[in-house]
Structure formats: structure tokens, C-alpha cells
Coordinates of C-alpha atoms in Angstrom, one line a residue:
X1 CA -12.2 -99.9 -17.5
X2 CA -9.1 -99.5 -19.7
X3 CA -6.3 -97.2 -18.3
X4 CA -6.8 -94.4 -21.0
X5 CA -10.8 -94.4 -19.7
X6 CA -9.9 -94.4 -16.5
X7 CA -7.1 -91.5 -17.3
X8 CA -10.0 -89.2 -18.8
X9 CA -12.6 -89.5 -16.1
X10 CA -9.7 -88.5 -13.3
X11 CA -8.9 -85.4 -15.1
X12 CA -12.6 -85.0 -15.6
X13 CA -13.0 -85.1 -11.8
X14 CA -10.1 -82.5 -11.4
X15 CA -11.1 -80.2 -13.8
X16 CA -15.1 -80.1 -11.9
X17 CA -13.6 -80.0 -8.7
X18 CA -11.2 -77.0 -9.5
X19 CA -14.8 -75.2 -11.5
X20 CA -16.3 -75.7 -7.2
X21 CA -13.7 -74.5 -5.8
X22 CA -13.3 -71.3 -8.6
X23 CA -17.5 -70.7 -8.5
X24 CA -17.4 -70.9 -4.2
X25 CA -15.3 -68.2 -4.1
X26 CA -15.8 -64.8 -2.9
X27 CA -16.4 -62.0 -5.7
X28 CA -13.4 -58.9 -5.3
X29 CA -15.4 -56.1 -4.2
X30 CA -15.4 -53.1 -5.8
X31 CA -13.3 -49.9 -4.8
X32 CA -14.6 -47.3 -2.8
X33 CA -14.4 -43.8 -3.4
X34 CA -10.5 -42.2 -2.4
X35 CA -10.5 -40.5 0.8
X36 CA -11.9 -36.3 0.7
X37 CA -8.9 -34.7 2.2
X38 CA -7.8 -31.1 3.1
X39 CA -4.1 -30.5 3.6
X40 CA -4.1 -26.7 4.3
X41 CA -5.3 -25.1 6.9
X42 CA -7.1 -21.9 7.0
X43 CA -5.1 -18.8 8.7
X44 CA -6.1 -17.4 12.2
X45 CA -7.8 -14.2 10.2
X46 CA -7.7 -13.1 7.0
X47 CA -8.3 -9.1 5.6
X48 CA -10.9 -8.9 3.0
X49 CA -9.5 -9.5 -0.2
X50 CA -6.4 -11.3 0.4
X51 CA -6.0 -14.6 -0.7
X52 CA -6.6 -17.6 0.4
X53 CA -6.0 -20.9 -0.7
X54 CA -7.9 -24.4 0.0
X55 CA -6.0 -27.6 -1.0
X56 CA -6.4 -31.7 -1.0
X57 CA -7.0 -34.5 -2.0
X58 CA -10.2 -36.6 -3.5
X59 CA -9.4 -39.2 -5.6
X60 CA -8.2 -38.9 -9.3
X61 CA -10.3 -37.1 -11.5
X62 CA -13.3 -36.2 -9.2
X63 CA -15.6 -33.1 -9.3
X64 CA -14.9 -31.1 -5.9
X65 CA -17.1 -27.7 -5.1
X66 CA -15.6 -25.4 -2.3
X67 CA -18.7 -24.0 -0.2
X68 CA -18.4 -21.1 2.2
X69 CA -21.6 -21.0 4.9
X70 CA -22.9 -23.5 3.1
X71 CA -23.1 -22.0 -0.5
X72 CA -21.3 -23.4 -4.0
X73 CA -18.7 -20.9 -4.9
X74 CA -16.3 -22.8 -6.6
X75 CA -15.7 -25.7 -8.5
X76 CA -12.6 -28.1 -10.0
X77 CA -11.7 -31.4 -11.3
X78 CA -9.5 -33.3 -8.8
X79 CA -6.0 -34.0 -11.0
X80 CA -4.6 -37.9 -12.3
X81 CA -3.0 -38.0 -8.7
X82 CA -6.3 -36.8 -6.5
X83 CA -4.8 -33.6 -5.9
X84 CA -7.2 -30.4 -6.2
X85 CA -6.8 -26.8 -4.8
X86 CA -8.9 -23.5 -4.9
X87 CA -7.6 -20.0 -4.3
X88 CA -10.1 -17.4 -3.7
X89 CA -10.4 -13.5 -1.9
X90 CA -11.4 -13.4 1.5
X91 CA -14.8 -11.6 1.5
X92 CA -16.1 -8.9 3.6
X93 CA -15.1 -8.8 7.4
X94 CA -17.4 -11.7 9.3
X95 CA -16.9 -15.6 10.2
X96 CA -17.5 -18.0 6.9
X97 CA -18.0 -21.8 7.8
X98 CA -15.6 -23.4 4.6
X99 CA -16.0 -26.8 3.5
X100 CA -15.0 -29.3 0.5
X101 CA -17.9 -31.4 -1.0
X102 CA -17.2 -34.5 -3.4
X103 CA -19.0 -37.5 -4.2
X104 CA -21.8 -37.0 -1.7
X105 CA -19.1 -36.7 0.6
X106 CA -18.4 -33.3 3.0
X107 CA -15.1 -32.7 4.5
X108 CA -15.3 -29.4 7.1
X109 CA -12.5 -27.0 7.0
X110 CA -13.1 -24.7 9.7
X111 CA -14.2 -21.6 10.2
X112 CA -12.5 -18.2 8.6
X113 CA -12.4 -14.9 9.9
X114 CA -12.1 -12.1 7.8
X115 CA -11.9 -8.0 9.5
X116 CA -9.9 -5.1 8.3
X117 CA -6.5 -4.3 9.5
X118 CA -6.1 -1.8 11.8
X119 CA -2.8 0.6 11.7
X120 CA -1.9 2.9 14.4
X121 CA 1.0 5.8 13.5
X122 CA 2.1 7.8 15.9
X123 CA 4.2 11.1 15.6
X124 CA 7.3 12.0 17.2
X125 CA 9.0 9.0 19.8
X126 CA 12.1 10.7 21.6
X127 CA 15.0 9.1 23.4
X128 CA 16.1 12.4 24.3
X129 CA 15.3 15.6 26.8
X130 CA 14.7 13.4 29.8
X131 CA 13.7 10.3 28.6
X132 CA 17.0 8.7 29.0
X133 CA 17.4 9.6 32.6
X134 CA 13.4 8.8 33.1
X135 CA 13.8 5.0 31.6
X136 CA 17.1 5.0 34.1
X137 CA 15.0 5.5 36.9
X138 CA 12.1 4.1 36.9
X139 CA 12.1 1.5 33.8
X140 CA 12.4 2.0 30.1
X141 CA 8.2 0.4 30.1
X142 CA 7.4 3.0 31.7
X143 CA 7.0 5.9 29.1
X144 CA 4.6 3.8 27.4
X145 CA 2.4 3.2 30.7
X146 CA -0.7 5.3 29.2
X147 CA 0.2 5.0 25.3
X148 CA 1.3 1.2 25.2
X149 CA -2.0 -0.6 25.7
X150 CA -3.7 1.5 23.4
X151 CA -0.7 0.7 20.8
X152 CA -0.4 -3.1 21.2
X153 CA -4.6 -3.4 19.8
X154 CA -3.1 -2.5 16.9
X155 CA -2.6 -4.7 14.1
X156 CA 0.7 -2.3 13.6
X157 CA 2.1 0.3 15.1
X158 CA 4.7 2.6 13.3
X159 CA 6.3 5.8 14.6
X160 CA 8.7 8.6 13.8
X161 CA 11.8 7.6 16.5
X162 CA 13.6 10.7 17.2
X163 CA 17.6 10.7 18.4
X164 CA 20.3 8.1 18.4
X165 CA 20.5 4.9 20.2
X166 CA 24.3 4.3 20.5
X167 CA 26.9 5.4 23.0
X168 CA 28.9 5.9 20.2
X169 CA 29.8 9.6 18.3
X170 CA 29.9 13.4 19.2
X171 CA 27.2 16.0 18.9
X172 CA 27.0 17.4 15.2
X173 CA 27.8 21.3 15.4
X174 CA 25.5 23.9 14.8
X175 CA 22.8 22.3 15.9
X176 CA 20.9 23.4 19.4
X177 CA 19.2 20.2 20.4
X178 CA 20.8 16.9 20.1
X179 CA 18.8 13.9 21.3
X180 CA 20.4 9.9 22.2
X181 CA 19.1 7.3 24.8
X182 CA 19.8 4.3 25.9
X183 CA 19.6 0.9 23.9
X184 CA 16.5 -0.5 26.9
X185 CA 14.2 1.8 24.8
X186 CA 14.2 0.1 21.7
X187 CA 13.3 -3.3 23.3
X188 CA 10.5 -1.6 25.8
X189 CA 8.9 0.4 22.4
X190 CA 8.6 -3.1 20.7
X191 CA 7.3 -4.8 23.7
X192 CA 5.7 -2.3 25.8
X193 CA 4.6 0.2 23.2
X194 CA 3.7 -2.5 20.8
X195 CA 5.6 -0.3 17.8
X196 CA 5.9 -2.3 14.9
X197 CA 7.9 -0.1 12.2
X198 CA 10.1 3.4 13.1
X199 CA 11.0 6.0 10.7
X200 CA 14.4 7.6 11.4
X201 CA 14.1 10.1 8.9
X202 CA 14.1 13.1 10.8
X203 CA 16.1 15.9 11.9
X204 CA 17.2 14.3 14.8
X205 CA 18.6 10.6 14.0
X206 CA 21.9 11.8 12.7
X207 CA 22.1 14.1 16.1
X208 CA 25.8 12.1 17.0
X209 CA 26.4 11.1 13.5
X210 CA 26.4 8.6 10.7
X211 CA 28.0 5.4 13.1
X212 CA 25.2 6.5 15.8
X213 CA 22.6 6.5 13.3
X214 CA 23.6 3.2 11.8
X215 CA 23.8 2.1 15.6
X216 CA 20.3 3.1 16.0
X217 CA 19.4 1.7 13.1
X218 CA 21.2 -2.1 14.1
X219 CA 19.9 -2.4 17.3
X220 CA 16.5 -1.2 16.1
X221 CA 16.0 -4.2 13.9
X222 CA 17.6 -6.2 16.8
X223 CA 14.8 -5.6 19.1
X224 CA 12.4 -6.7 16.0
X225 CA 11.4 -3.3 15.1
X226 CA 11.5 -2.4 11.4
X227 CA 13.3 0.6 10.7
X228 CA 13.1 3.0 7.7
X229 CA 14.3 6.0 6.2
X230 CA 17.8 5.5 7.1
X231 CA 20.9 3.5 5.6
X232 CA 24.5 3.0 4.8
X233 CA 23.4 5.0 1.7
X234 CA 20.8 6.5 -0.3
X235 CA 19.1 3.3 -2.0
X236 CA 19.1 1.6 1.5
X237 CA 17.4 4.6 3.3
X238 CA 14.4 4.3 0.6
X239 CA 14.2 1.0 0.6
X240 CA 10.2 -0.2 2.0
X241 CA 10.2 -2.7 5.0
X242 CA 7.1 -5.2 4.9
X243 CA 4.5 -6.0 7.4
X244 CA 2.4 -8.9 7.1
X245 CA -1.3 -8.1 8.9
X246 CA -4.1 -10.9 8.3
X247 CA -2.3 -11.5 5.0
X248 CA -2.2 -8.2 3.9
X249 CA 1.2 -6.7 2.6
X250 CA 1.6 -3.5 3.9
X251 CA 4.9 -1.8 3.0
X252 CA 6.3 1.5 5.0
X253 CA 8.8 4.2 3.8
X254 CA 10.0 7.3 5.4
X255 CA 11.6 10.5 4.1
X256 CA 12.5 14.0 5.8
X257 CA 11.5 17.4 4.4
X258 CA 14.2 19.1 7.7
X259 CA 17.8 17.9 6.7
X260 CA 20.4 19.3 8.8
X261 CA 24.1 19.7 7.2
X262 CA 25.1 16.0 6.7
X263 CA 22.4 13.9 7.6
X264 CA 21.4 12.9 4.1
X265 CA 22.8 9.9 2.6
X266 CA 24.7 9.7 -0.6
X267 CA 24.8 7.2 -3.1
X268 CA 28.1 5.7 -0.7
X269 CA 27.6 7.6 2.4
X270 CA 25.2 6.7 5.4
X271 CA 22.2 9.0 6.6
X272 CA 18.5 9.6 6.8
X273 CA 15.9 9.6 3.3
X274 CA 15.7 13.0 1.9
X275 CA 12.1 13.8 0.8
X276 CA 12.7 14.7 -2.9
X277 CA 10.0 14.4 -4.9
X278 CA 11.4 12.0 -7.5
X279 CA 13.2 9.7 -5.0
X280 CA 10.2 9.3 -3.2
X281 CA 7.9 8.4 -6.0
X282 CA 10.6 5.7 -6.9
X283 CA 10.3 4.4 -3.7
X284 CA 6.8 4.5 -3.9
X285 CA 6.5 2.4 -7.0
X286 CA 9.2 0.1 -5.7
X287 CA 6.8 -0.5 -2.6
X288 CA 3.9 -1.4 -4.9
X289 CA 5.9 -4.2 -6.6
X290 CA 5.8 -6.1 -3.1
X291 CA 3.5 -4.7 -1.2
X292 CA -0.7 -4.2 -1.2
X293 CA -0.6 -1.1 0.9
X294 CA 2.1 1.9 1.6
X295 CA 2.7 4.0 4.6
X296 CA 4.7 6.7 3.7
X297 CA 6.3 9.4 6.3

């Protein structure tokens, strides 16, 4: 056999051996579908009607159906990068089972739970006539020893606070009944009365003047109350405070119809929320630009 022959059938053998080894091996297996994942989770309770949004993943491009108790009602195209998300309103108060469904595939979000938001307003909350001297004796919990349970069921609680809370200031003349306590009676109405929001536009709030009032108003919000109806000026006493219930916005404003001598504010001056007409429709409309509901005193 001459050298060149003997050349060809060795490259011959390598290139066959090389086809063995390329035909023995393993086909790549296909990909499988990209994981159905949720990346949102559902809130504790929801009021019918708010919004509520279910987000994920499931592969680029992919068909994905929201169900709620079992039922279609929604669909969407997963985007280049998996991603898909559905917003929908809560429906009518009950429990709802809420899954995502994709290629065959059925990923369980949990369960929502949708009732109506319950609001509990209550009149007139004084810190004055012997409530002071009560909360000194025997706790500032205890005036709220019959009310408070009843109170804290409530989603929120609002009421119309009464008198200054501030050691600070003289009594206003001309006035017969002036009303303060003590600053215990703030923290025991958010705790132990379960209040949520106070008005303190009223005839009594500016009792020991505008640096009580802002005072009251301070450590009000200090206790986590929200307080209304009162400011270092007119714009700030109208302004709403917001309350978030089972996603539900509710907004609260207050105004007073009995103004003694200098308890109104002024566009630079502090004081309560006078009740006139126009104001308070401005206030109103303000409310609505941030809020789905409006408690107005």
C-alpha cells in the first residue's frame, strides 16, 4: 500500500469514527414550559369594588386566564419577558378562591375576602367638666370602659373632640364654659376607644386659644389619631385626612356652624373650619380628587 493510500483510508477511519461518536450521542431535549408564577399577594380583605391587582410570571408570550371560584373572568397575553398582570373590582361581600391558569398549568392564589366597611361616628368626646379629674383618678381607659369595645369593631371610628389638650394658654373671655384635659386622653381614645379620625371644629377647641388648639391638634396626630377641622390657617383646617379601610379611601372633613369670637382661622391665622357654604363644597371636591368616600362634620 503506497503512503498516499494508506493516508486516505486513515482519514477515512477518522472521519467514521467521529460520524459514531456524533450519531451515539444523546438528542438536547426540548424546553419545558417557564414556571406559572404569582408575585402579589392578595390583601387580608378587600370592600366590594376596590381594586385589586393579580401579577406574575408564565413564560413569554403565553395565554394566562384569571379564575375566581373556579370561573374564567379574565384573560391576557404574558409579555416578551413572561410578565402578566390583571386588575379587577372586588365583587360583592363573600370568600372568592383566585387562581392563574396557563398552559394546562394552575397556580392557586388564595382565597379573597370581600365585606363592606363599617364606620362608626360618634358625637361629642369631651376632655372637660370632669373628665380630666376622672382620667386622673382612675385611668384615662376608663371613660371608654362601656363605649370602647363597641368602637374598636369598627373598621373606623371618628368623633367630634371637644376642648384643648395642652397645658398651655388662658381661657378666651366671654365665654361660660371652657373645656382642656390632659394629653393621657388622646392616647387612651386611640387605643381604648378605638377613634380613628377627630373633628376639632367646634365651639370648644379654641377654649384656651390658637397655641392650645394647635397643641391639641399636635399631639392628636401624635397618638395616631387624624385630626380635622383645625389648622395654622384656613386652607389647613379644610384640608381632608385619609383613611384606608379594606382598600377603600375614605376621606373625612370637619367644619363648625357655632364660631365663638376668634376661633376661625384666617388665611394666616390658626383656628377651627368655619362651615361656609362655599369653603366647604371646595373641600368637598378636593376630598373626591383622593378619596372614594367623604365624611363630612
Amino acid at each position: 500500500m503506497s503512503r498516499a493510500l494508506a493516508l486516505t483510508v486513515m482519514l477515512g477511519t477518522i472521519a467514521l469514527t467521529v460520524l459514531a461518536v456524533q450519531l451515539a450521542a444523546p438528542a438536547a431535549s426540548a424546553p419545558g414550559p417557564a414556571p406559572l408564577a404569582v408575585s402579589s399577594p392578595l390583601p387580608a380583605w378587600a370592600a366590594p369594588g376596590v381594586r385589586i391587582v393579580v401579577s406574575g410570571f408564565a413564560g413569554a408570550d403565553r395565554p394566562v386566564r384569571l379564575l375566581l371560584r373556579g370561573r374564567v373572568t379574565g384573560r391576557a397575553t404574558s409579555g416578551r419577558l413572561g410578565r402578566f398582570r390583571f386588575g379587577f373590582a372586588a365583587p360583592r361581600p363573600g370568600r372568592y378562591g383566585v387562581a392563574i391558569a396557563s398552559d394546562g398549568r394552575v397556580r392557586r392564589v388564595g382565597v379573597l375576602t370581600t365585606r363592606p366597611v363599617t364606620l362608626a361616628a360618634v358625637g361629642d368626646v369631651t376632655s372637660g367638666e370632669q373628665v380630666g379629674a376622672t382620667a386622673s383618678t382612675l385611668g384615662a381607659r376608663y371613660p371608654w370602659t362601656n363605649a370602647g369595645p363597641l368602637l374598636r369593631k369598627a373598621d373606623l371610628a371618628t368623633a367630634n373632640l371637644e376642648g384643648a389638650i395642652s397645658t398651655r394658654g388662658l381661657p378666651v373671655p366671654n365665654k361660660e364654659f371652657h373645656f382642656r384635659g390632659p394629653r393621657a386622653l388622646l392616647h387612651a381614645a386611640r387605643v381604648a376607644g378605638g377613634l380613628d379620625v377627630v373633628t376639632v371644629a367646634n365651639n370648644h377647641s379654641g377654649d384656651y386659644g390658637s397655641q392650645a388648639l394647635l397643641d391639641t391638634i399636635h399631639d392628636g396626630r401624635s397618638a395616631g389619631l387624624l385630626v380635622v377641622g383645625g389648622g395654622p390657617d384656613a386652607r389647613s383646617a379644610a384640608r381632608p385626612a385619609i383613611a384606608v379601610a379594606g382598600g377603600l379611601r375614605v376621606a373625612f372633613i370637619g367644619f363648625s356652624d357655632v364660631n365663638p369670637a376668634g376661633f376661625v382661622a384666617g388665611e394666616r391665622t390658626p383656628g377651627t373650619a368655619s362651615a361656609d357654604p362655599a369653603r366647604v363644597v371646595a373641600a368637598v371636591r378636593e376630598a373626591r380628587r383622593h378619596a372614594d368616600v367623604i365624611v363630612c362634620y
